[in-house]
């Protein structure tokens, strides 16, 4: 751990130096950094999806920079510094892992997660869903809410019942789509998405990750069409575009195998 400690201290020194001497760094506030931090988080997510170790390493570094920078700014207002951040984290990790640092016996991942939620309530959380940020992407939020509700037994007993719920919500959406108001259509479509997220969760699928992979696949195929069309896509018939789409799919298979 010696080299890690030395490297972290070096980072702290560099951040302090930049805060005092760089015009851009001097001007930053926690508010001005907020949107940049969100951007860095998404960049890390993208590199993870690519399975790119070098990219993941770089983006983790960028996020670490933001964490240290926030702590430095808060130190200037005498609220806290990086020491308080790391110490608070260490104490929280120890207190929430009594099966590692205490005498409690927990047998599997599910028991660990249930106990984690109980400990958070003891720490002052008013409810299981309180800790979920309102700004979470909707698909991620639905998945996390369902997973948290499962910790107290609010869960369909088997996958088949979950699928029946999906079918029920789809029927209700079709009715609303044919004769309902825009508000009804939106509500029923939301119910379809929420039930599909639940079904995906029962199969161990992260719906946000699954959708992002599909987005990436669609983007790749569409860009292939644009590149190989020989003219603007709007000049092609739907049949011609379908042919290019199939070519893109065949190219994917060749690359994959």
XYZ file of C-alpha atoms in Angstrom:
257
model
C 0.000 0.000 0.000
C 3.040 2.291 0.265
C 3.092 3.312 -3.399
C -0.672 3.923 -3.385
C -0.338 6.246 -0.372
C 2.548 8.133 -1.985
C 0.609 8.525 -5.239
C -2.499 9.796 -3.443
C -0.461 12.358 -1.499
C 1.058 13.492 -4.791
C -2.435 14.001 -6.194
C -3.432 16.098 -3.176
C -0.347 18.270 -3.616
C -1.082 18.796 -7.310
C -4.714 19.754 -6.622
C -3.633 22.217 -3.943
C -1.078 23.695 -6.333
C -3.599 24.024 -9.168
C -6.202 25.594 -6.877
C -3.720 28.287 -5.895
C -2.028 28.929 -9.237
C -4.277 27.982 -12.178
C -6.841 30.666 -13.202
C -9.441 28.071 -14.241
C -9.076 25.978 -11.093
C -9.247 29.085 -8.899
C -12.674 29.983 -10.270
C -14.343 26.597 -9.781
C -17.080 25.998 -7.211
C -18.936 22.826 -6.247
C -21.817 24.117 -8.370
C -19.666 24.722 -11.454
C -18.117 21.264 -11.168
C -21.445 19.457 -10.814
C -22.314 19.130 -14.508
C -18.720 18.201 -15.330
C -18.841 15.415 -12.750
C -22.008 14.022 -14.326
C -20.291 14.103 -17.719
C -17.276 12.228 -16.341
C -19.576 9.603 -14.814
C -21.195 8.953 -18.177
C -17.798 8.803 -19.868
C -16.751 6.129 -17.362
C -19.980 4.237 -18.056
C -19.236 4.330 -21.777
C -15.733 2.916 -21.318
C -17.114 0.149 -19.096
C -19.583 -0.807 -21.823
C -16.721 -0.879 -24.326
C -14.725 -3.153 -21.993
C -11.756 -0.830 -22.440
C -9.356 -1.089 -19.446
C -7.246 1.889 -20.534
C -10.343 4.048 -20.926
C -11.761 2.889 -17.589
C -8.470 3.743 -15.875
C -8.448 7.233 -17.362
C -12.074 7.990 -16.509
C -11.663 6.693 -12.952
C -8.792 9.136 -12.627
C -10.985 11.978 -13.838
C -13.647 11.090 -11.266
C -11.039 10.861 -8.519
C -9.842 14.325 -9.521
C -13.356 15.663 -9.003
C -13.702 14.038 -5.584
C -10.425 15.511 -4.377
C -11.274 18.879 -5.916
C -14.654 19.012 -4.137
C -12.944 18.176 -0.836
C -10.360 20.930 -1.379
C -13.076 23.521 -2.057
C -15.027 22.471 1.052
C -11.846 22.654 3.098
C -11.544 26.328 2.160
C -14.923 27.005 3.779
C -13.844 24.936 6.816
C -16.726 22.483 6.338
C -14.573 19.372 5.784
C -11.590 18.119 3.814
C -10.429 14.928 2.159
C -9.522 13.443 5.564
C -13.129 13.718 6.771
C -14.382 12.295 3.480
C -12.201 9.190 3.666
C -12.634 8.667 7.405
C -16.414 8.924 7.151
C -16.357 6.423 4.301
C -14.166 3.984 6.229
C -16.395 4.130 9.297
C -19.537 3.660 7.185
C -18.082 0.652 5.390
C -17.093 -0.982 8.665
C -20.459 -0.329 10.328
C -22.392 -1.646 7.302
C -20.346 -4.834 7.082
C -20.821 -6.417 10.524
C -20.509 -9.834 8.888
C -16.901 -8.918 8.052
C -15.899 -6.675 10.970
C -18.301 -7.995 13.625
C -19.967 -11.162 14.855
C -23.036 -11.296 12.580
C -23.298 -14.287 10.245
C -24.712 -13.609 6.781
C -24.733 -16.475 4.321
C -25.176 -14.933 0.892
C -25.475 -11.759 -1.167
C -29.209 -11.398 -0.543
C -28.809 -11.495 3.228
C -26.039 -8.899 2.964
C -28.271 -6.567 0.943
C -31.222 -6.957 3.335
C -29.031 -6.259 6.320
C -27.492 -3.247 4.530
C -30.957 -1.690 4.138
C -31.805 -2.344 7.802
C -28.595 -0.636 8.883
C -29.354 2.396 6.717
C -32.742 2.738 8.420
C -31.050 2.593 11.816
C -28.721 5.382 10.670
C -31.694 7.686 10.214
C -33.092 6.938 6.770
C -36.896 7.257 6.894
C -37.611 4.646 4.254
C -36.028 2.208 1.843
C -36.425 4.510 -1.156
C -35.273 7.716 0.529
C -31.653 7.370 -0.563
C -32.415 7.162 -4.291
C -31.526 10.464 -5.996
C -34.443 12.149 -7.739
C -32.134 12.881 -10.680
C -31.379 9.206 -11.401
C -32.245 8.194 -14.981
C -35.792 6.797 -14.944
C -34.858 3.300 -16.111
C -32.156 2.999 -13.453
C -34.478 4.410 -10.795
C -37.227 1.878 -11.602
C -34.749 -0.988 -11.342
C -33.316 0.257 -8.037
C -36.735 0.892 -6.481
C -37.910 -2.602 -7.341
C -34.711 -4.134 -6.027
C -35.008 -2.237 -2.757
C -38.673 -3.173 -2.341
C -37.651 -6.806 -2.750
C -35.520 -6.516 0.381
C -38.679 -6.409 2.530
C -40.508 -9.116 0.591
C -42.574 -6.832 -1.683
C -42.013 -9.060 -4.699
C -43.800 -11.362 -7.113
C -43.092 -14.982 -6.132
C -42.142 -16.184 -9.620
C -41.254 -14.980 -13.126
C -44.494 -16.268 -14.676
C -46.613 -13.939 -12.545
C -44.367 -11.047 -13.495
C -44.844 -11.838 -17.188
C -48.631 -11.992 -16.725
C -48.372 -8.457 -15.290
C -46.436 -7.347 -18.373
C -49.158 -8.753 -20.628
C -51.863 -7.085 -18.536
C -50.128 -3.704 -18.775
C -49.645 -4.108 -22.532
C -53.359 -4.792 -23.003
C -54.220 -1.686 -20.989
C -51.802 0.379 -23.051
C -53.337 -0.867 -26.316
C -56.774 0.207 -25.081
C -55.447 3.639 -24.088
C -53.547 3.975 -27.367
C -56.732 3.350 -29.344
C -59.161 5.507 -27.409
C -57.491 7.190 -24.442
C -56.200 10.697 -23.858
C -52.520 11.548 -24.251
C -52.214 11.482 -20.468
C -53.747 7.989 -20.325
C -51.418 6.738 -23.060
C -48.400 8.098 -21.225
C -49.450 6.573 -17.910
C -50.171 3.155 -19.382
C -46.944 3.161 -21.389
C -45.070 3.965 -18.186
C -46.729 0.955 -16.556
C -45.551 -1.240 -19.460
C -41.970 -0.049 -19.067
C -42.045 -0.481 -15.283
C -43.382 -4.037 -15.578
C -40.757 -4.901 -18.235
C -38.014 -3.603 -15.952
C -39.381 -5.890 -13.254
C -39.386 -8.873 -15.607
C -35.826 -8.123 -16.700
C -34.758 -7.924 -13.052
C -36.226 -11.367 -12.388
C -33.984 -12.709 -15.133
C -30.868 -11.002 -13.775
C -30.851 -8.431 -16.593
C -29.843 -4.824 -15.993
C -32.399 -3.055 -18.240
C -30.357 0.128 -18.561
C -27.312 -1.843 -19.682
C -29.406 -3.930 -22.076
C -30.961 -0.838 -23.652
C -27.601 0.897 -23.953
C -26.180 -2.097 -25.809
C -29.139 -1.992 -28.199
C -28.619 1.759 -28.673
C -24.992 1.136 -29.526
C -25.934 -1.632 -31.967
C -28.534 0.539 -33.676
C -26.053 3.424 -33.971
C -23.419 1.158 -35.508
C -25.841 -0.292 -38.075
C -27.307 3.082 -38.967
C -23.840 4.567 -39.478
C -23.010 1.614 -41.742
C -26.084 2.458 -43.812
C -25.038 6.088 -44.101
C -21.502 5.145 -45.103
C -22.499 2.573 -47.739
C -25.616 4.184 -49.192
C -23.698 6.157 -51.840
C -26.183 8.996 -51.387
C -28.308 10.557 -48.672
C -30.481 7.972 -46.952
C -33.603 10.027 -47.603
C -33.132 9.326 -51.325
C -33.419 5.571 -50.794
C -36.559 3.506 -50.597
C -37.391 1.648 -47.401
C -36.556 -1.609 -49.192
C -33.089 -0.309 -50.109
C -32.479 0.799 -46.545
C -33.578 -2.615 -45.283
C -31.004 -4.233 -47.567
C -28.251 -2.030 -46.143
C -29.477 -2.838 -42.630
C -29.159 -6.560 -43.336
C -25.641 -6.013 -44.713
C -24.729 -4.243 -41.476
C -26.038 -7.210 -39.460
C -24.010 -9.636 -41.584
C -20.868 -7.555 -41.034
C -21.470 -7.733 -37.281
C -21.653 -11.518 -37.433
C -18.383 -11.718 -39.406
C -16.630 -9.497 -36.871
C -18.102 -11.434 -33.940
C -17.181 -14.886 -35.252
